[in-house]
mmCIF file of C-alpha atoms in Angstrom:
data_model
loop_
_atom_site.group_PDB
_atom_site.id
_atom_site.type_symbol
_atom_site.label_atom_id
_atom_site.label_comp_id
_atom_site.label_asym_id
_atom_site.label_seq_id
_atom_site.Cartn_x
_atom_site.Cartn_y
_atom_site.Cartn_z
ATOM 1 C CA TYR O 1 9.729 -36.665 -24.817
ATOM 2 C CA GLY O 2 7.935 -38.125 -27.823
ATOM 3 C CA LYS O 3 4.714 -36.217 -27.114
ATOM 4 C CA ALA O 4 6.513 -32.906 -27.053
ATOM 5 C CA LEU O 5 8.668 -33.756 -30.030
ATOM 6 C CA GLY O 6 5.718 -34.798 -32.184
ATOM 7 C CA GLY O 7 3.780 -31.659 -31.359
ATOM 8 C CA GLY O 8 0.700 -33.765 -30.707
ATOM 9 C CA TYR O 9 1.283 -36.109 -33.611
ATOM 10 C CA PRO O 10 2.289 -39.740 -33.041
ATOM 11 C CA ILE O 11 6.009 -40.266 -33.290
ATOM 12 C CA GLY O 12 8.657 -42.686 -32.103
ATOM 13 C CA VAL O 13 12.261 -41.620 -31.637
ATOM 14 C CA PHE O 14 15.476 -43.223 -30.473
ATOM 15 C CA GLY O 15 19.038 -42.065 -30.617
ATOM 16 C CA GLY O 16 22.528 -42.566 -29.364
ATOM 17 C CA ARG O 17 26.196 -41.974 -30.043
ATOM 18 C CA ALA O 18 27.135 -41.827 -33.706
ATOM 19 C CA ASP O 19 29.225 -45.019 -33.523
ATOM 20 C CA ILE O 20 26.243 -46.948 -32.166
ATOM 21 C CA MET O 21 23.641 -45.373 -34.437
ATOM 22 C CA SER O 22 25.786 -46.114 -37.496
ATOM 23 C CA ILE O 23 25.048 -49.849 -37.223
ATOM 24 C CA VAL O 24 21.343 -49.349 -38.002
ATOM 25 C CA ASP O 25 22.173 -47.993 -41.455
ATOM 26 C CA GLU O 26 20.199 -50.033 -44.022
ATOM 27 C CA ASN O 27 23.160 -49.825 -46.412
ATOM 28 C CA LEU O 28 25.018 -52.231 -44.080
ATOM 29 C CA LEU O 29 22.479 -55.047 -44.566
ATOM 30 C CA GLY O 30 24.394 -58.093 -45.783
ATOM 31 C CA LYS O 31 27.697 -56.191 -45.765
ATOM 32 C CA ASP O 32 28.483 -55.810 -42.058
ATOM 33 C CA LYS O 33 27.764 -58.431 -39.399
ATOM 34 C CA ARG O 34 27.288 -55.642 -36.838
ATOM 35 C CA TYR O 35 24.202 -54.372 -38.697
ATOM 36 C CA VAL O 36 21.100 -54.109 -36.507
ATOM 37 C CA TRP O 37 17.644 -54.032 -38.034
ATOM 38 C CA THR O 38 15.182 -51.504 -36.641
ATOM 39 C CA ALA O 39 11.526 -50.917 -37.287
ATOM 40 C CA SER O 40 8.994 -48.333 -36.269
ATOM 41 C CA SER O 41 5.236 -48.226 -36.526
ATOM 42 C CA LEU O 42 5.547 -44.506 -37.051
ATOM 43 C CA GLY O 43 8.701 -44.499 -39.185
ATOM 44 C CA CYS O 44 8.465 -42.470 -42.381
ATOM 45 C CA ASN O 45 5.374 -40.642 -41.130
ATOM 46 C CA THR O 46 6.088 -37.365 -42.867
ATOM 47 C CA ILE O 47 3.532 -35.371 -40.887
ATOM 48 C CA SER O 48 5.001 -36.526 -37.582
ATOM 49 C CA ALA O 49 8.546 -35.911 -38.828
ATOM 50 C CA ALA O 50 7.603 -32.388 -39.943
ATOM 51 C CA ALA O 51 5.977 -31.732 -36.547
ATOM 52 C CA ALA O 52 9.097 -33.000 -34.782
ATOM 53 C CA LEU O 53 11.395 -30.785 -36.850
ATOM 54 C CA ALA O 54 9.162 -27.770 -36.206
ATOM 55 C CA ALA O 55 9.147 -28.544 -32.471
ATOM 56 C CA LEU O 56 12.939 -28.840 -32.404
ATOM 57 C CA GLN O 57 13.263 -25.462 -34.134
ATOM 58 C CA ILE O 58 11.096 -23.901 -31.450
ATOM 59 C CA TYR O 59 12.958 -25.609 -28.608
ATOM 60 C CA ARG O 60 16.252 -24.240 -29.973
ATOM 61 C CA ARG O 61 15.088 -20.635 -29.745
ATOM 62 C CA PRO O 62 16.818 -18.577 -27.065
ATOM 63 C CA GLY O 63 14.747 -18.272 -23.913
ATOM 64 C CA THR O 64 12.463 -21.234 -24.623
ATOM 65 C CA TYR O 65 13.418 -23.310 -21.600
ATOM 66 C CA GLU O 66 13.612 -20.273 -19.344
ATOM 67 C CA LYS O 67 10.032 -19.435 -20.353
ATOM 68 C CA LEU O 68 8.812 -22.998 -19.727
ATOM 69 C CA HIS O 69 10.505 -23.154 -16.335
ATOM 70 C CA GLY O 70 9.292 -19.675 -15.414
ATOM 71 C CA ILE O 71 5.641 -20.372 -16.177
ATOM 72 C CA GLY O 72 5.902 -23.659 -14.291
ATOM 73 C CA ARG O 73 7.286 -21.891 -11.207
ATOM 74 C CA TYR O 74 4.574 -19.253 -11.488
ATOM 75 C CA LEU O 75 1.792 -21.852 -11.565
ATOM 76 C CA ARG O 76 3.245 -23.946 -8.729
ATOM 77 C CA ASP O 77 3.642 -20.874 -6.508
ATOM 78 C CA LYS O 78 0.031 -19.817 -7.160
ATOM 79 C CA MET O 79 -1.255 -23.338 -6.509
ATOM 80 C CA LYS O 80 0.695 -23.573 -3.225
ATOM 81 C CA LYS O 81 -0.786 -20.274 -2.100
ATOM 82 C CA CYS O 82 -4.257 -21.534 -3.028
ATOM 83 C CA LEU O 83 -3.835 -24.653 -0.874
ATOM 84 C CA GLU O 84 -2.575 -22.529 2.031
ATOM 85 C CA GLU O 85 -5.404 -19.964 1.763
ATOM 86 C CA ASN O 86 -7.949 -22.797 1.798
ATOM 87 C CA ASP O 87 -6.205 -24.424 4.778
ATOM 88 C CA ILE O 88 -5.869 -27.729 2.943
ATOM 89 C CA SER O 89 -3.013 -30.093 3.732
ATOM 90 C CA GLY O 90 -1.048 -30.834 0.623
ATOM 91 C CA HIS O 91 1.910 -30.054 -1.528
ATOM 92 C CA VAL O 92 2.459 -28.800 -5.039
ATOM 93 C CA ILE O 93 5.387 -30.516 -6.700
ATOM 94 C CA GLY O 94 7.009 -30.426 -10.095
ATOM 95 C CA ASP O 95 9.881 -29.067 -12.068
ATOM 96 C CA GLY O 96 10.064 -27.055 -15.242
ATOM 97 C CA PRO O 97 6.670 -26.919 -16.950
ATOM 98 C CA LEU O 98 5.102 -29.569 -14.689
ATOM 99 C CA ALA O 99 2.903 -29.134 -11.627
ATOM 100 C CA GLN O 100 1.081 -31.670 -9.480
ATOM 101 C CA VAL O 101 -1.037 -31.490 -6.336
ATOM 102 C CA LEU O 102 -0.436 -34.098 -3.629
ATOM 103 C CA PHE O 103 -2.937 -34.279 -0.803
ATOM 104 C CA THR O 104 -0.485 -35.583 1.779
ATOM 105 C CA GLU O 105 0.437 -34.299 5.244
ATOM 106 C CA GLU O 106 4.148 -34.695 4.549
ATOM 107 C CA LEU O 107 5.970 -34.386 1.262
ATOM 108 C CA VAL O 108 6.450 -37.764 -0.407
ATOM 109 C CA TYR O 109 9.227 -38.683 -2.785
ATOM 110 C CA ASN O 110 7.937 -41.627 -4.788
ATOM 111 C CA TYR O 111 4.805 -43.076 -6.285
ATOM 112 C CA ARG O 112 4.421 -45.817 -3.684
ATOM 113 C CA GLU O 113 4.522 -43.366 -0.782
ATOM 114 C CA GLN O 114 2.052 -41.143 -2.586
ATOM 115 C CA LYS O 115 -0.434 -43.979 -3.024
ATOM 116 C CA LEU O 116 -0.075 -45.029 0.611
ATOM 117 C CA ARG O 117 -0.294 -41.569 2.174
ATOM 118 C CA GLU O 118 -2.406 -39.440 -0.118
ATOM 119 C CA ASN O 119 -5.993 -38.513 0.622
ATOM 120 C CA ALA O 120 -7.306 -40.194 -2.526
ATOM 121 C CA SER O 121 -10.915 -39.139 -1.934
ATOM 122 C CA ARG O 122 -9.844 -35.483 -1.813
ATOM 123 C CA ARG O 123 -7.779 -35.920 -4.983
ATOM 124 C CA ARG O 124 -10.785 -37.451 -6.759
ATOM 125 C CA ALA O 125 -13.103 -34.742 -5.438
ATOM 126 C CA MET O 126 -10.704 -32.084 -6.761
ATOM 127 C CA MET O 127 -10.526 -33.739 -10.170
ATOM 128 C CA VAL O 128 -14.327 -34.054 -10.392
ATOM 129 C CA GLY O 129 -14.771 -30.453 -9.225
ATOM 130 C CA LEU O 130 -12.307 -29.206 -11.828
ATOM 131 C CA PHE O 131 -14.007 -31.293 -14.513
ATOM 132 C CA GLN O 132 -17.386 -29.813 -13.608
ATOM 133 C CA ARG O 133 -15.809 -26.408 -14.141
ATOM 134 C CA GLY O 134 -14.365 -27.299 -17.546
ATOM 135 C CA VAL O 135 -10.859 -28.490 -16.575
ATOM 136 C CA PHE O 136 -9.945 -32.090 -17.373
ATOM 137 C CA LEU O 137 -7.017 -33.790 -15.678
ATOM 138 C CA ASN O 138 -5.873 -37.283 -16.507
ATOM 139 C CA PRO O 139 -7.696 -39.606 -14.088
ATOM 140 C CA MET O 140 -4.388 -41.374 -13.357
ATOM 141 C CA GLY O 141 -3.054 -38.340 -11.524
ATOM 142 C CA THR O 142 -3.230 -34.650 -10.936
ATOM 143 C CA LYS O 143 -0.385 -33.576 -13.181
ATOM 144 C CA LEU O 144 -0.556 -30.423 -15.232
ATOM 145 C CA TYR O 145 1.751 -30.054 -18.222
ATOM 146 C CA LEU O 146 2.397 -26.536 -19.436
ATOM 147 C CA SER O 147 3.437 -25.503 -22.917
ATOM 148 C CA LEU O 148 4.830 -22.382 -24.505
ATOM 149 C CA LYS O 149 1.256 -21.253 -25.225
ATOM 150 C CA HIS O 150 0.374 -21.019 -21.538
ATOM 151 C CA THR O 151 0.540 -17.546 -20.037
ATOM 152 C CA GLU O 152 0.332 -16.164 -16.526
ATOM 153 C CA GLY O 153 -3.241 -15.181 -17.363
ATOM 154 C CA VAL O 154 -4.156 -18.762 -18.239
ATOM 155 C CA CYS O 155 -2.490 -19.951 -15.031
ATOM 156 C CA ASP O 156 -4.434 -17.356 -13.041
ATOM 157 C CA GLU O 157 -7.705 -18.580 -14.584
ATOM 158 C CA PHE O 158 -6.849 -22.157 -13.631
ATOM 159 C CA VAL O 159 -5.947 -21.183 -10.065
ATOM 160 C CA GLU O 160 -9.267 -19.342 -9.712
ATOM 161 C CA ILE O 161 -11.094 -22.515 -10.780
ATOM 162 C CA LEU O 162 -8.899 -24.528 -8.410
ATOM 163 C CA ASP O 163 -9.755 -22.126 -5.595
ATOM 164 C CA GLN O 164 -13.503 -22.514 -6.253
ATOM 165 C CA THR O 165 -13.081 -26.282 -6.290
ATOM 166 C CA LEU O 166 -11.049 -26.423 -3.084
ATOM 167 C CA LYS O 167 -13.589 -24.255 -1.268
ATOM 168 C CA GLU O 168 -16.267 -26.751 -2.280
ATOM 169 C CA ILE O 169 -14.424 -29.913 -1.233
ATOM 170 C CA LYS O 170 -13.002 -28.761 2.135
#
């Protein structure tokens, strides 16, 4: 969750129960044998800390998670319909604000099955087709991550581009 927490800025975070976290208190150095030293490349980065605090304030707003989950469902439903209308075997998976296309005959439940059963050439063709139309997906997969800034209109625009791409790669 570091990416979301940092709002795009680099940040490292860890946490735990209060009784466990209390032993990393610098004031215990040399005074308590339970003291544990911690370090962070991004510790004391005030910009990242400010971004994290701002992100947490947004995430605490009523309706935030409902909105994220709703827009994720909306996109996945539209993408599923797009695959069906183009008569392409595949599945759209994800939860909350995440969506991913799998070009498999049957639904798979882990990464290994996906790599063994997926039509990798179709996945690559889709990614290249989307890229040629101005949409970049991480080359390691076909995951789409939505944020609070995404709207149904933005999702509709993406699905239209997906539809054009799928028609081309059938």
